[in-house]
Coordinates of C-alpha atoms in Angstrom, one line a residue:
Chain F
M1 CA -2.8 -5.9 41.6
T2 CA 1.0 -6.8 42.2
Q3 CA 1.3 -9.7 39.7
I4 CA 0.0 -10.5 36.1
K5 CA 0.4 -13.5 33.9
L6 CA 0.5 -13.0 30.1
F7 CA 0.3 -14.6 26.9
C8 CA 2.9 -13.1 24.7
P9 CA 2.0 -14.0 21.0
A10 CA 4.3 -14.9 18.1
T11 CA 4.1 -12.8 15.1
I12 CA 4.7 -12.8 11.2
A13 CA 6.8 -9.9 10.0
N14 CA 7.9 -9.1 6.4
L15 CA 4.6 -10.3 5.1
S16 CA 5.3 -10.8 1.4
C17 CA 5.2 -7.6 -0.5
G18 CA 5.3 -5.8 3.0
F19 CA 8.8 -6.3 3.7
D20 CA 10.0 -4.3 6.6
V21 CA 6.6 -2.7 7.1
L22 CA 3.8 -5.2 7.4
G23 CA 3.2 -7.8 10.2
L24 CA 0.4 -9.9 11.8
C25 CA -0.2 -11.3 15.2
L26 CA -0.8 -15.1 15.9
D27 CA -3.3 -16.3 18.3
N28 CA -2.1 -19.7 19.7
A29 CA 1.6 -19.6 19.3
G30 CA 3.4 -17.7 21.8
D31 CA 5.1 -17.5 25.2
E32 CA 3.7 -16.9 28.7
M33 CA 5.2 -14.5 31.2
I34 CA 4.6 -13.3 34.8
V35 CA 5.4 -9.8 35.6
R36 CA 5.5 -8.9 39.3
K37 CA 5.6 -5.5 41.0
V38 CA 8.0 -5.4 44.0
D39 CA 9.4 -2.7 46.3
Q40 CA 12.9 -3.1 45.2
K41 CA 13.5 -0.6 42.3
G42 CA 14.8 -1.9 39.0
V43 CA 14.2 -4.8 36.7
R44 CA 15.1 -8.5 37.5
I45 CA 14.6 -11.5 35.3
T46 CA 14.1 -14.2 38.1
K47 CA 13.2 -17.2 35.8
I48 CA 13.5 -18.4 32.3
V49 CA 12.1 -21.8 31.3
G50 CA 12.3 -23.2 27.9
A51 CA 15.3 -21.3 26.6
D52 CA 18.9 -20.7 27.3
L53 CA 18.7 -16.9 27.5
P54 CA 20.7 -14.5 29.6
L55 CA 19.1 -13.6 33.1
E56 CA 21.1 -10.3 33.3
T57 CA 18.6 -7.6 32.8
E58 CA 20.8 -5.5 30.5
K59 CA 21.4 -8.6 28.2
N60 CA 17.9 -9.8 28.1
V61 CA 15.4 -8.2 25.5
S62 CA 12.6 -8.1 28.1
G63 CA 14.8 -6.5 30.5
V64 CA 16.1 -3.8 28.1
A65 CA 12.6 -3.0 27.0
A66 CA 11.3 -2.8 30.6
L67 CA 14.3 -0.4 31.5
A68 CA 13.7 1.9 28.4
M69 CA 10.0 2.2 29.5
L70 CA 10.8 2.8 33.3
E71 CA 13.4 5.6 32.3
T72 CA 10.4 7.7 31.2
L73 CA 8.3 7.0 34.4
D74 CA 8.7 8.3 37.8
T75 CA 7.8 5.1 39.9
E76 CA 8.8 3.9 43.3
F77 CA 8.3 0.2 42.2
G78 CA 10.7 -2.4 40.7
F79 CA 9.6 -5.4 38.5
E80 CA 10.4 -9.2 38.3
I81 CA 9.9 -11.0 35.3
E82 CA 9.5 -14.8 34.8
I83 CA 9.6 -16.0 31.1
Y84 CA 8.1 -19.3 29.9
K85 CA 9.5 -19.7 26.2
N86 CA 7.6 -21.6 23.7
I87 CA 8.7 -19.7 20.7
K88 CA 12.3 -20.8 19.6
A89 CA 14.8 -18.1 19.1
G90 CA 15.8 -17.8 15.5
S91 CA 12.5 -19.3 14.3
G92 CA 11.3 -16.1 12.4
I93 CA 8.1 -15.8 14.3
G94 CA 9.1 -13.0 16.6
S95 CA 10.6 -14.8 19.6
S96 CA 12.4 -11.6 21.0
A97 CA 9.4 -9.5 20.2
A98 CA 7.1 -11.5 22.3
S99 CA 9.4 -11.0 25.3
S100 CA 9.9 -7.4 24.6
A101 CA 6.2 -6.7 24.2
G102 CA 5.1 -8.7 27.1
A103 CA 7.4 -7.2 29.6
V104 CA 6.4 -3.5 28.7
F105 CA 2.8 -4.5 28.5
G106 CA 2.9 -6.1 32.0
I107 CA 4.6 -3.3 33.6
N108 CA 2.2 -0.9 32.0
E109 CA -0.7 -2.8 33.4
L110 CA 0.7 -3.0 36.9
L111 CA 1.3 0.7 36.9
G112 CA -2.3 1.5 35.9
R113 CA -1.7 2.0 32.2
P114 CA 0.4 5.3 31.9
Y115 CA 0.8 4.3 28.2
S116 CA -1.4 3.2 25.3
R117 CA -0.5 -0.2 23.5
K118 CA 0.8 1.9 20.5
D119 CA 3.0 4.0 22.9
L120 CA 4.6 0.8 24.3
V121 CA 6.0 -0.1 20.7
Q122 CA 8.8 2.5 21.0
F123 CA 10.1 0.7 24.3
A124 CA 9.6 -2.8 23.0
M125 CA 11.6 -1.8 19.9
Q126 CA 14.6 -1.4 22.3
G127 CA 14.5 -5.1 23.1
E128 CA 14.6 -5.7 19.3
K129 CA 17.7 -3.5 19.1
L130 CA 19.4 -5.7 21.6
A131 CA 18.4 -8.9 19.7
S132 CA 19.2 -7.9 16.1
G133 CA 21.1 -4.7 16.3
N134 CA 18.1 -2.8 14.6
A135 CA 15.4 -1.1 16.5
H136 CA 12.6 -2.4 14.1
A137 CA 8.9 -2.5 15.0
D138 CA 7.4 -5.0 12.5
N139 CA 7.1 -7.7 15.2
V140 CA 6.5 -5.8 18.3
A141 CA 3.9 -3.7 16.7
P142 CA 1.5 -6.8 15.9
A143 CA 2.6 -8.4 19.2
L144 CA 1.3 -5.3 21.2
L145 CA -1.7 -4.2 18.9
G146 CA -2.9 -7.5 17.4
G147 CA -4.3 -8.0 13.9
F148 CA -2.2 -6.5 11.1
T149 CA 0.2 -3.6 11.6
L150 CA 1.7 -1.3 8.9
V151 CA 4.9 0.6 10.0
R152 CA 4.5 3.5 7.8
S153 CA 7.4 5.4 9.0
Y154 CA 10.1 5.3 11.6
A155 CA 11.0 9.0 11.8
P156 CA 8.6 9.7 13.2
L157 CA 7.4 6.3 14.3
D158 CA 3.9 6.0 12.6
I159 CA 2.0 2.7 13.1
I160 CA -1.4 1.9 11.6
R161 CA -3.3 -1.1 13.0
I162 CA -5.6 -2.8 10.5
D163 CA -8.3 -5.3 11.6
S164 CA -8.0 -8.8 10.0
P165 CA -10.9 -10.3 8.0
E166 CA -12.4 -12.8 10.6
E167 CA -12.1 -16.0 8.4
L168 CA -8.3 -15.4 7.8
F169 CA -6.0 -18.1 9.2
A170 CA -2.1 -18.6 9.3
T171 CA -0.4 -21.9 8.9
V172 CA 3.2 -21.5 9.8
V173 CA 5.9 -24.3 9.5
H174 CA 9.3 -24.0 11.1
P175 CA 12.0 -26.2 9.7
Q176 CA 14.4 -27.0 12.5
I177 CA 17.5 -25.4 10.9
E178 CA 19.7 -22.6 12.0
L179 CA 19.4 -19.6 9.7
K180 CA 21.5 -16.8 11.1
T181 CA 20.1 -13.3 10.7
S182 CA 23.4 -12.2 9.4
D183 CA 23.1 -14.5 6.4
A184 CA 19.5 -13.7 5.9
R185 CA 20.7 -10.0 5.6
S186 CA 23.8 -10.6 3.6
V187 CA 21.8 -11.9 0.7
L188 CA 19.9 -8.7 0.4
K189 CA 20.8 -6.2 -2.2
Q190 CA 20.9 -2.6 -1.4
T191 CA 19.4 -1.4 -4.6
V192 CA 16.4 -2.9 -6.5
S193 CA 14.9 -2.2 -9.9
L194 CA 12.3 0.5 -10.3
K195 CA 10.2 -2.0 -12.0
S196 CA 10.2 -4.5 -9.2
A197 CA 9.8 -1.9 -6.6
I198 CA 6.5 -0.5 -8.5
M199 CA 5.1 -4.1 -8.5
Q200 CA 5.8 -4.4 -4.8
W201 CA 4.1 -1.2 -3.9
G202 CA 1.2 -2.0 -6.2
N203 CA 0.8 -5.2 -4.2
V204 CA 1.2 -3.4 -0.9
G205 CA -1.7 -1.2 -2.0
G206 CA -3.7 -4.3 -2.9
L207 CA -3.0 -6.2 0.2
I208 CA -4.1 -3.1 2.5
A209 CA -7.3 -2.6 0.3
G210 CA -7.9 -6.3 0.6
L211 CA -7.7 -6.3 4.3
Y212 CA -10.2 -3.3 4.6
T213 CA -12.6 -4.7 2.2
K214 CA -12.3 -8.4 3.5
D215 CA -11.7 -9.3 -0.1
Y216 CA -9.8 -12.7 0.4
D217 CA -9.2 -13.1 -3.3
L218 CA -7.5 -9.7 -3.5
I219 CA -5.4 -10.4 -0.4
G220 CA -4.2 -13.7 -2.3
R221 CA -3.4 -11.8 -5.4
S222 CA -1.4 -9.2 -3.5
L223 CA 0.7 -11.5 -1.5
H224 CA 3.8 -11.6 -3.7
D225 CA 7.3 -10.4 -2.9
E226 CA 9.2 -9.4 -5.9
I227 CA 12.2 -8.3 -4.1
V228 CA 13.4 -10.3 -0.9
E229 CA 11.8 -13.8 -1.3
P230 CA 13.7 -14.7 -4.4
L231 CA 16.9 -14.0 -2.7
R232 CA 16.3 -15.4 0.9
S233 CA 14.3 -18.4 -0.1
V234 CA 17.3 -20.3 -1.4
L235 CA 18.6 -20.3 2.2
I236 CA 15.5 -22.3 3.4
P237 CA 15.4 -26.2 2.5
G238 CA 12.3 -27.0 0.6
F239 CA 11.0 -23.6 0.4
D240 CA 9.7 -23.7 -3.2
L241 CA 8.0 -27.0 -2.7
I242 CA 6.4 -25.8 0.6
K243 CA 5.0 -22.8 -1.0
Q244 CA 3.8 -24.7 -4.0
T245 CA 2.2 -27.3 -1.7
A246 CA 0.4 -24.6 0.3
L247 CA -0.9 -23.0 -2.9
E248 CA -2.1 -26.3 -4.3
N249 CA -4.0 -26.9 -1.1
G250 CA -5.9 -23.6 -1.2
A251 CA -3.5 -21.1 0.4
L252 CA -4.3 -17.5 -0.5
G253 CA -0.5 -16.8 -0.5
S254 CA 2.7 -18.0 1.1
G255 CA 6.0 -16.7 2.0
I256 CA 8.8 -16.4 4.4
S257 CA 8.0 -15.4 7.9
G258 CA 10.3 -12.7 9.1
S259 CA 13.7 -13.4 8.0
G260 CA 13.0 -17.2 8.1
P261 CA 13.4 -20.1 8.2
S262 CA 9.6 -20.3 9.1
I263 CA 7.3 -20.2 6.2
F264 CA 3.8 -19.0 6.4
A265 CA 0.6 -19.4 4.3
L266 CA -2.5 -17.4 4.7
S267 CA -5.9 -19.1 3.9
R268 CA -9.5 -18.6 4.2
G269 CA -11.1 -20.7 7.1
K270 CA -9.6 -23.3 9.5
E271 CA -10.3 -26.1 7.5
T272 CA -8.2 -25.0 4.6
A273 CA -5.3 -23.9 7.1
D274 CA -5.4 -27.5 8.6
K275 CA -5.3 -29.0 5.1
I276 CA -2.2 -27.0 4.5
A277 CA -0.5 -27.9 7.7
K278 CA -1.0 -31.6 6.9
A279 CA 0.5 -31.2 3.3
M280 CA 3.4 -29.1 4.6
S281 CA 4.1 -31.6 7.2
E282 CA 4.3 -34.5 4.7
V283 CA 6.8 -32.4 2.6
Y284 CA 9.2 -32.1 5.6
E285 CA 8.6 -35.6 6.8
K286 CA 9.6 -36.9 3.2
M287 CA 12.6 -34.7 3.5
N288 CA 13.3 -36.1 7.0
L289 CA 13.7 -32.6 8.2
P290 CA 12.4 -32.0 11.8
Y291 CA 9.8 -29.1 11.9
E292 CA 7.2 -27.6 14.1
I293 CA 3.8 -26.4 12.7
H294 CA 1.1 -23.9 13.9
V295 CA -2.3 -23.2 12.7
S296 CA -3.8 -19.8 14.1
K297 CA -6.5 -17.5 13.4
I298 CA -5.1 -13.9 13.4
N299 CA -5.0 -12.7 17.0
P300 CA -7.1 -9.3 17.1
D301 CA -5.8 -8.3 20.6
G302 CA -2.0 -8.9 20.8
V303 CA -0.5 -9.6 24.2
R304 CA -3.2 -10.6 26.6
I305 CA -3.8 -11.2 30.3
L306 CA -4.2 -14.9 31.2
Chain K
M1 CA -30.4 6.1 -28.2
T2 CA -28.2 7.1 -31.2
Q3 CA -26.2 10.0 -29.7
I4 CA -24.6 10.6 -26.3
K5 CA -22.9 13.7 -24.8
L6 CA -20.2 13.0 -22.3
F7 CA -18.1 14.7 -19.7
C8 CA -14.6 13.2 -19.9
P9 CA -12.8 14.0 -16.6
A10 CA -9.1 15.0 -16.1
T11 CA -7.2 12.7 -13.8
I12 CA -4.1 12.9 -11.6
A13 CA -1.7 9.8 -11.9
N14 CA 1.4 9.0 -10.2
L15 CA 0.0 10.1 -6.9
S16 CA 3.1 10.9 -4.7
C17 CA 4.1 7.6 -3.4
G18 CA 1.8 5.7 -5.8
F19 CA 4.1 6.4 -8.8
D20 CA 2.7 4.3 -11.7
V21 CA -0.1 2.6 -9.7
L22 CA -2.3 5.2 -8.0
G23 CA -4.5 7.9 -9.6
L24 CA -7.7 9.9 -8.9
C25 CA -10.4 11.5 -10.9
L26 CA -11.2 15.3 -11.1
D27 CA -14.7 16.5 -11.1
N28 CA -14.8 19.9 -12.9
A29 CA -11.8 19.8 -15.2
G30 CA -12.3 17.7 -18.4
D31 CA -13.3 17.6 -22.0
E32 CA -16.8 17.1 -23.8
M33 CA -17.5 14.4 -26.3
I34 CA -20.4 13.5 -28.5
V35 CA -20.4 9.9 -29.6
R36 CA -22.9 8.9 -32.4
K37 CA -24.1 5.6 -33.5
V38 CA -24.4 5.5 -37.3
D39 CA -25.0 2.7 -40.0
Q40 CA -21.6 3.0 -41.6
K41 CA -19.4 0.6 -39.9
G42 CA -16.1 1.8 -38.5
V43 CA -15.1 4.6 -36.3
R44 CA -14.7 8.4 -37.6
I45 CA -13.5 11.4 -35.7
T46 CA -15.7 14.0 -37.2
K47 CA -14.8 17.1 -35.2
I48 CA -12.1 18.2 -32.9
V49 CA -12.5 21.7 -31.2
G50 CA -9.9 23.2 -28.9
A51 CA -6.8 21.3 -30.0
D52 CA -4.6 20.5 -32.9
L53 CA -5.1 16.7 -32.9
P54 CA -5.3 14.2 -35.8
L55 CA -8.6 13.4 -37.3
E56 CA -7.5 10.1 -38.7
T57 CA -8.9 7.3 -36.5
E58 CA -5.7 5.3 -36.4
K59 CA -3.8 8.5 -35.2
N60 CA -6.2 9.7 -32.6
V61 CA -6.2 8.2 -29.2
S62 CA -10.1 8.0 -28.9
G63 CA -10.2 6.4 -32.4
V64 CA -7.7 3.8 -31.4
A65 CA -9.3 3.0 -28.2
A66 CA -12.7 2.7 -29.9
L67 CA -11.2 0.4 -32.6
A68 CA -9.6 -1.8 -30.0
M69 CA -13.1 -2.2 -28.1
L70 CA -15.1 -2.8 -31.5
E71 CA -12.5 -5.6 -32.5
T72 CA -14.1 -7.6 -29.6
L73 CA -17.6 -7.1 -30.6
D74 CA -19.9 -8.3 -33.3
T75 CA -21.9 -5.1 -34.2
E76 CA -23.6 -3.9 -37.3
F77 CA -23.0 -0.2 -36.3
G78 CA -20.3 2.3 -36.8
F79 CA -19.6 5.4 -34.6
E80 CA -18.7 9.2 -35.0
I81 CA -17.0 11.0 -32.4
E82 CA -16.8 14.9 -31.8
I83 CA -14.3 15.9 -29.2
Y84 CA -14.4 19.4 -27.4
K85 CA -10.9 19.6 -25.7
N86 CA -10.5 21.6 -22.6
I87 CA -7.5 19.6 -21.1
K88 CA -4.3 20.7 -22.8
A89 CA -2.1 17.9 -24.2
G90 CA 1.1 17.7 -22.2
S91 CA -0.5 19.2 -19.1
G92 CA 0.0 16.1 -16.9
I93 CA -3.6 15.8 -16.0
G94 CA -4.6 12.8 -18.4
S95 CA -5.5 14.6 -21.7
S96 CA -5.2 11.6 -23.9
A97 CA -6.9 9.3 -21.1
A98 CA -10.0 11.5 -21.1
S99 CA -10.4 11.1 -24.7
S100 CA -9.7 7.3 -24.8
A101 CA -12.0 6.8 -21.9
G102 CA -14.8 9.0 -23.2
A103 CA -14.8 7.0 -26.7
V104 CA -15.1 3.6 -25.2
F105 CA -17.5 4.8 -22.4
G106 CA -19.8 6.3 -25.2
I107 CA -19.9 3.4 -27.4
N108 CA -20.5 1.0 -24.6
E109 CA -23.6 3.1 -23.6
L110 CA -24.9 3.1 -27.2
L111 CA -24.5 -0.7 -27.6
G112 CA -26.5 -1.4 -24.4
R113 CA -23.4 -1.8 -22.0
P114 CA -21.8 -5.0 -23.2
Y115 CA -19.0 -4.2 -20.8
S116 CA -18.6 -2.9 -17.3
R117 CA -16.6 0.2 -16.7
K118 CA -13.8 -1.7 -15.5
D119 CA -13.8 -4.0 -18.6
L120 CA -13.4 -0.8 -20.5
V121 CA -10.0 0.1 -19.1
Q122 CA -8.2 -2.3 -21.4
F123 CA -9.5 -0.7 -24.5
A124 CA -8.9 2.8 -23.3
M125 CA -5.2 1.8 -22.6
Q126 CA -4.7 1.3 -26.1
G127 CA -5.3 4.9 -26.6
E128 CA -2.5 5.7 -24.1
K129 CA -0.3 3.3 -26.0
L130 CA -0.7 5.4 -29.0
A131 CA -0.1 8.7 -27.1
S132 CA 2.9 7.7 -24.9
G133 CA 4.1 4.3 -26.4
N134 CA 3.1 2.6 -23.2
A135 CA -0.4 1.2 -22.5
H136 CA -0.6 2.5 -19.0
A137 CA -3.8 2.5 -17.0
D138 CA -3.1 4.9 -14.1
N139 CA -5.1 7.7 -16.0
V140 CA -7.8 5.8 -17.8
A141 CA -8.8 3.8 -14.8
P142 CA -9.6 6.9 -12.7
A143 CA -11.2 8.5 -15.8
L144 CA -13.6 5.4 -16.2
L145 CA -14.1 4.3 -12.6
G146 CA -14.0 7.6 -10.7
G147 CA -12.6 7.9 -7.2
F148 CA -9.1 6.7 -6.6
T149 CA -7.7 3.8 -8.5
L150 CA -4.9 1.3 -7.8
V151 CA -3.3 -0.6 -10.7
R152 CA -2.2 -3.6 -8.6
S153 CA -0.9 -5.4 -11.7
Y154 CA -0.8 -5.3 -15.4
A155 CA -0.2 -9.1 -16.0
P156 CA -3.0 -9.9 -15.5
L157 CA -4.7 -6.4 -15.3
D158 CA -6.0 -5.9 -11.7
I159 CA -7.5 -2.6 -10.8
I160 CA -9.1 -1.8 -7.5
R161 CA -11.3 1.2 -7.2
I162 CA -11.3 3.1 -3.9
D163 CA -13.9 5.7 -2.6
S164 CA -12.6 9.1 -1.8
P165 CA -13.3 10.6 1.5
E166 CA -16.1 13.2 0.8
E167 CA -14.3 16.2 2.0
L168 CA -11.1 15.6 -0.1
F169 CA -10.4 18.3 -2.6
A170 CA -7.6 18.6 -5.2
T171 CA -6.1 21.9 -6.3
V172 CA -4.1 21.6 -9.5
V173 CA -1.9 24.1 -11.2
H174 CA -0.7 23.9 -14.7
P175 CA 2.2 26.2 -15.5
Q176 CA 2.3 26.8 -19.2
I177 CA 5.6 25.2 -20.1
E178 CA 6.2 22.4 -22.3
L179 CA 7.6 19.3 -20.6
K180 CA 8.3 16.5 -22.9
T181 CA 7.4 13.0 -21.6
S182 CA 10.6 11.8 -23.0
D183 CA 12.5 14.3 -20.8
A184 CA 10.4 13.3 -17.8
R185 CA 11.2 9.8 -18.4
S186 CA 14.8 10.2 -19.1
V187 CA 15.6 11.7 -15.6
L188 CA 14.1 8.5 -13.9
K189 CA 16.8 6.0 -12.6
Q190 CA 16.1 2.3 -13.4
T191 CA 17.3 1.3 -9.9
V192 CA 16.3 2.6 -6.7
S193 CA 17.8 2.0 -3.1
L194 CA 16.0 -0.6 -1.1
K195 CA 15.7 1.8 1.8
S196 CA 13.7 4.3 -0.3
A197 CA 11.7 1.6 -1.9
I198 CA 10.7 0.5 1.6
M199 CA 9.7 4.1 2.6
Q200 CA 7.8 4.3 -0.5
W201 CA 5.7 1.1 -0.1
G202 CA 5.2 2.0 3.6
N203 CA 3.7 5.2 2.4
V204 CA 1.5 3.5 -0.3
G205 CA 0.2 1.3 2.6
G206 CA -0.6 4.3 4.8
L207 CA -2.3 6.2 1.9
I208 CA -4.5 3.3 1.1
A209 CA -5.5 2.8 4.8
G210 CA -6.1 6.6 5.1
L211 CA -8.5 6.5 2.1
Y212 CA -10.4 3.4 3.6
T213 CA -10.6 4.9 7.1
K214 CA -11.1 8.6 5.9
D215 CA -8.1 9.6 8.0
Y216 CA -7.2 12.9 6.5
D217 CA -4.1 13.2 8.6
L218 CA -2.8 9.8 7.6
I219 CA -3.5 10.6 4.0
G220 CA -1.3 13.7 4.4
R221 CA 1.4 11.8 6.3
S222 CA 1.6 9.4 3.6
L223 CA 1.7 11.7 0.5
H224 CA 5.5 11.6 0.1
D225 CA 7.4 10.4 -2.9
E226 CA 11.0 9.4 -2.1
I227 CA 11.7 8.2 -5.6
V228 CA 10.5 10.0 -8.6
E229 CA 9.8 13.6 -7.3
P230 CA 13.3 14.4 -6.3
L231 CA 14.4 13.7 -9.9
R232 CA 11.4 15.1 -11.9
S233 CA 10.6 18.2 -9.8
V234 CA 13.8 20.0 -11.0
L235 CA 12.2 20.1 -14.5
I236 CA 9.3 22.2 -13.2
P237 CA 9.7 25.9 -12.6
G238 CA 8.9 26.8 -9.2
F239 CA 8.0 23.3 -7.9
D240 CA 9.6 23.6 -4.6
L241 CA 8.0 27.1 -3.8
I242 CA 4.6 25.9 -5.1
K243 CA 4.7 22.9 -2.9
Q244 CA 5.9 24.7 0.2
T245 CA 3.1 27.3 -0.4
A246 CA 0.4 24.5 -0.6
L247 CA 1.7 23.0 2.6
E248 CA 1.8 26.3 4.3
N249 CA -1.6 27.0 3.3
G250 CA -3.2 23.7 4.7
A251 CA -2.5 21.1 2.1
L252 CA -2.5 17.6 3.3
G253 CA 0.3 16.9 0.6
S254 CA 1.4 18.1 -2.8
G255 CA 3.4 16.5 -5.6
I256 CA 3.6 16.2 -9.6
S257 CA 0.6 15.4 -11.4
G258 CA 1.4 12.5 -13.8
S259 CA 4.7 13.3 -15.4
G260 CA 4.2 17.0 -14.8
P261 CA 4.3 20.0 -15.3
S262 CA 1.1 20.2 -13.3
I263 CA 1.4 20.2 -9.7
F264 CA -1.3 18.9 -7.4
A265 CA -2.2 19.5 -3.7
L266 CA -4.7 17.6 -1.8
S267 CA -6.9 19.2 1.1
R268 CA -9.8 18.8 3.4
G269 CA -12.4 21.1 2.3
K270 CA -13.1 23.4 -0.5
E271 CA -12.2 26.5 1.5
T272 CA -8.6 25.2 2.0
A273 CA -8.4 24.0 -1.6
D274 CA -9.4 27.5 -2.7
K275 CA -7.0 29.2 -0.4
I276 CA -4.2 27.0 -1.8
A277 CA -5.4 27.9 -5.3
K278 CA -5.0 31.6 -4.5
A279 CA -1.4 31.2 -3.0
M280 CA -0.2 29.1 -5.8
S281 CA -1.5 31.6 -8.4
E282 CA 0.4 34.4 -6.5
V283 CA 3.7 32.4 -6.8
Y284 CA 3.3 32.0 -10.7
E285 CA 2.1 35.6 -11.1
K286 CA 5.2 36.9 -9.3
M287 CA 7.3 34.7 -11.5
N288 CA 5.4 35.9 -14.6
L289 CA 4.6 32.4 -15.7
P290 CA 1.4 31.7 -17.3
Y291 CA -0.8 29.0 -15.7
E292 CA -4.0 27.5 -15.3
I293 CA -5.5 26.4 -12.0
H294 CA -8.3 23.9 -11.1
V295 CA -10.0 23.5 -7.7
S296 CA -12.1 20.1 -7.8
K297 CA -13.6 17.7 -5.4
I298 CA -12.8 14.0 -6.2
N299 CA -15.1 12.8 -8.9
P300 CA -16.9 9.7 -7.5
D301 CA -18.2 8.6 -11.0
G302 CA -15.7 9.0 -13.7
V303 CA -16.9 9.8 -17.3
R304 CA -20.5 10.8 -17.1
I305 CA -23.3 11.5 -19.6
L306 CA -24.4 15.3 -19.8

C-alpha cells in the first residue's frame, strides 16, 4: 500500500465540566486527507483544498505532527499529504487536530503500524502546539481514538478512552463569527473558588459514571460547567438563548465546544438531535447570523480509512 | 419484628482527588447498634457503650437523624436506640456517620422499609449537621449504600453508588492524636489555582473510570490530591513517611481519611494490605505514637443486620 485516503473527524473538547480533560469524536463532520508514501524522504504538503493554510511542512500542523513522528522512526520513505478541509479553522471543533491526527494515522498505516492509536497522540499534539502554542491532547485524543477521551494527566501522558452510549448524539452549531483563541483565553481566571471546583469535579465524576452505565439522565445532570462557561459564553452571540433552546427541545446538556464559538448539545436519539438543530437554526436565522450546523452520532472509531 | 441489631460501618471520605464528593465503605471496622420499636412515641437513646456521648436525643447524631426521618412519616410507634461504639470520635473514619446511618436504617427496617437506602441519606445527613455543622453526605452515603459513593450534587441531592473492584482492600491507620475539625478546616484555602483544579478533576475522572473498568493501575494513578492533602497533611504526625511506606509496600495510593488524622492506603489483595499495615505500624511504633490499624475489604452492602 503506497497511498491511503482518510476521514479526519471533528471533535468537541472542553466538554462542560470536563474543561481541558474531556472530549468526544464526531462522526460526519470532518476533513478528508490523502497520505502517500514516496521514495523521497521528508514530508511535503502537496495540496490544500478548502482553506488558506500554509503548504510549508514546518508551518502546517499535519506537517509538524508527521515530522515529530518520523523523528522516532528509522524509515527510508518520505510522505506527501493532500488535505481537503471541511472543518473551518477557529470553529472550535478541532480543525487543526483533525489534520494532525490524520497525518500521523496515515503514515502509521503506510508503515505497517509501528504505533498504536494511543501512541500517536503524542505526535499529533505537536501539531496542536504549532496551532495554539500549547501541546494539548483534548482534541487529538478523541480524533485518534474515537468515543470519549479523558486526558487524566500530561506528565506522564495518560489518556483513557471511554465508549459512548450508542444512542448519544451531538448537535453542534457554529456561528460564523471570529473568536480569537487569545480572547477566549484572556477571560479565564487563574484561580477558582474551592466550592466551584468541588462542584466541577463532582460533575466530572457523574459524567464518567453516566458514560459507563449508559445513564443518559445522569450524563445530562452532570453536563454543567461552573467555571469556564460563565466567563466565555459572553463572547458568543446568542449563547444563552441557543443553550436554553437546546434544553427546551430535549437536550441532555449543552455548552461551548472547545474554546468556541461553536455550541454543542448532547441528546438521546437522532430525532431529538435533529429537533434541536432545527430550533438552534431558527435562533440564528432570527438574529441574521450565518451559521453551520451538524448533527452526528458519537464516532466510535476516530480517524478512518475511506 | 420489634428489635434489630446492626453493624454500622466506618467509612473513608475525601478520597484523595475526590475531596468532598467521594467516599467508600469499610467492612470490618464499625459500631454495633440495637434499634427497638416501642409503643411510646419519639426517639430515646437508652444506652451508649464505648464512648462518652450525649444520651439526649436532640444532642445525639443518631437521635437527630432518627427524628428527621420520623417527621416525614405518620407512625404510631417510637424507637429506642442502644449504641455500642468502636469507632472513635474524631478519628476521620466516619464515627458520627455510622451512628446516623444505623439509626435511620434500623427504623426503616422496623417500619417495613418505607424508604430506599438512598432515600435515607438525607435524614442521616442531619446527624452530620449536628456533629460538624455541615449536613455533608460523603460519609453517610457510603455507610448506607456500601461500595464507593459519589456525591455529584447537594442541590438537588444526587448520589451515585459505584461497585468496588473485588480485590480492592483498604488499610487505615489512626494515630491517636486529637485533630480538631476546626483546625483541619482552617488550613483550607477558599480559592485554588485553575491548573490544580484541572489536574484534580482529571484524576476524579480517572478514578471513576478505574472503578468501572476494575483497572487497579488506573485507580492508583488517579489517587492524587493536588489541593487539600498538601495543606492538611502537615497537621498529621508522620504523614509523609506513612504514605511513602504504604507506596513502597505496594499500595495503589494513599491519603488522608476524611479530615484526618487517619491515613488510608488502597491496595490490590489482602496480602498487600496486610503488609502495608505491618509497615505502617512499624513507623508509628518507632515514633512511639499510639495507633489503631484496620485492614478491610470494601464493604459492598453498607449498614447490615447482624
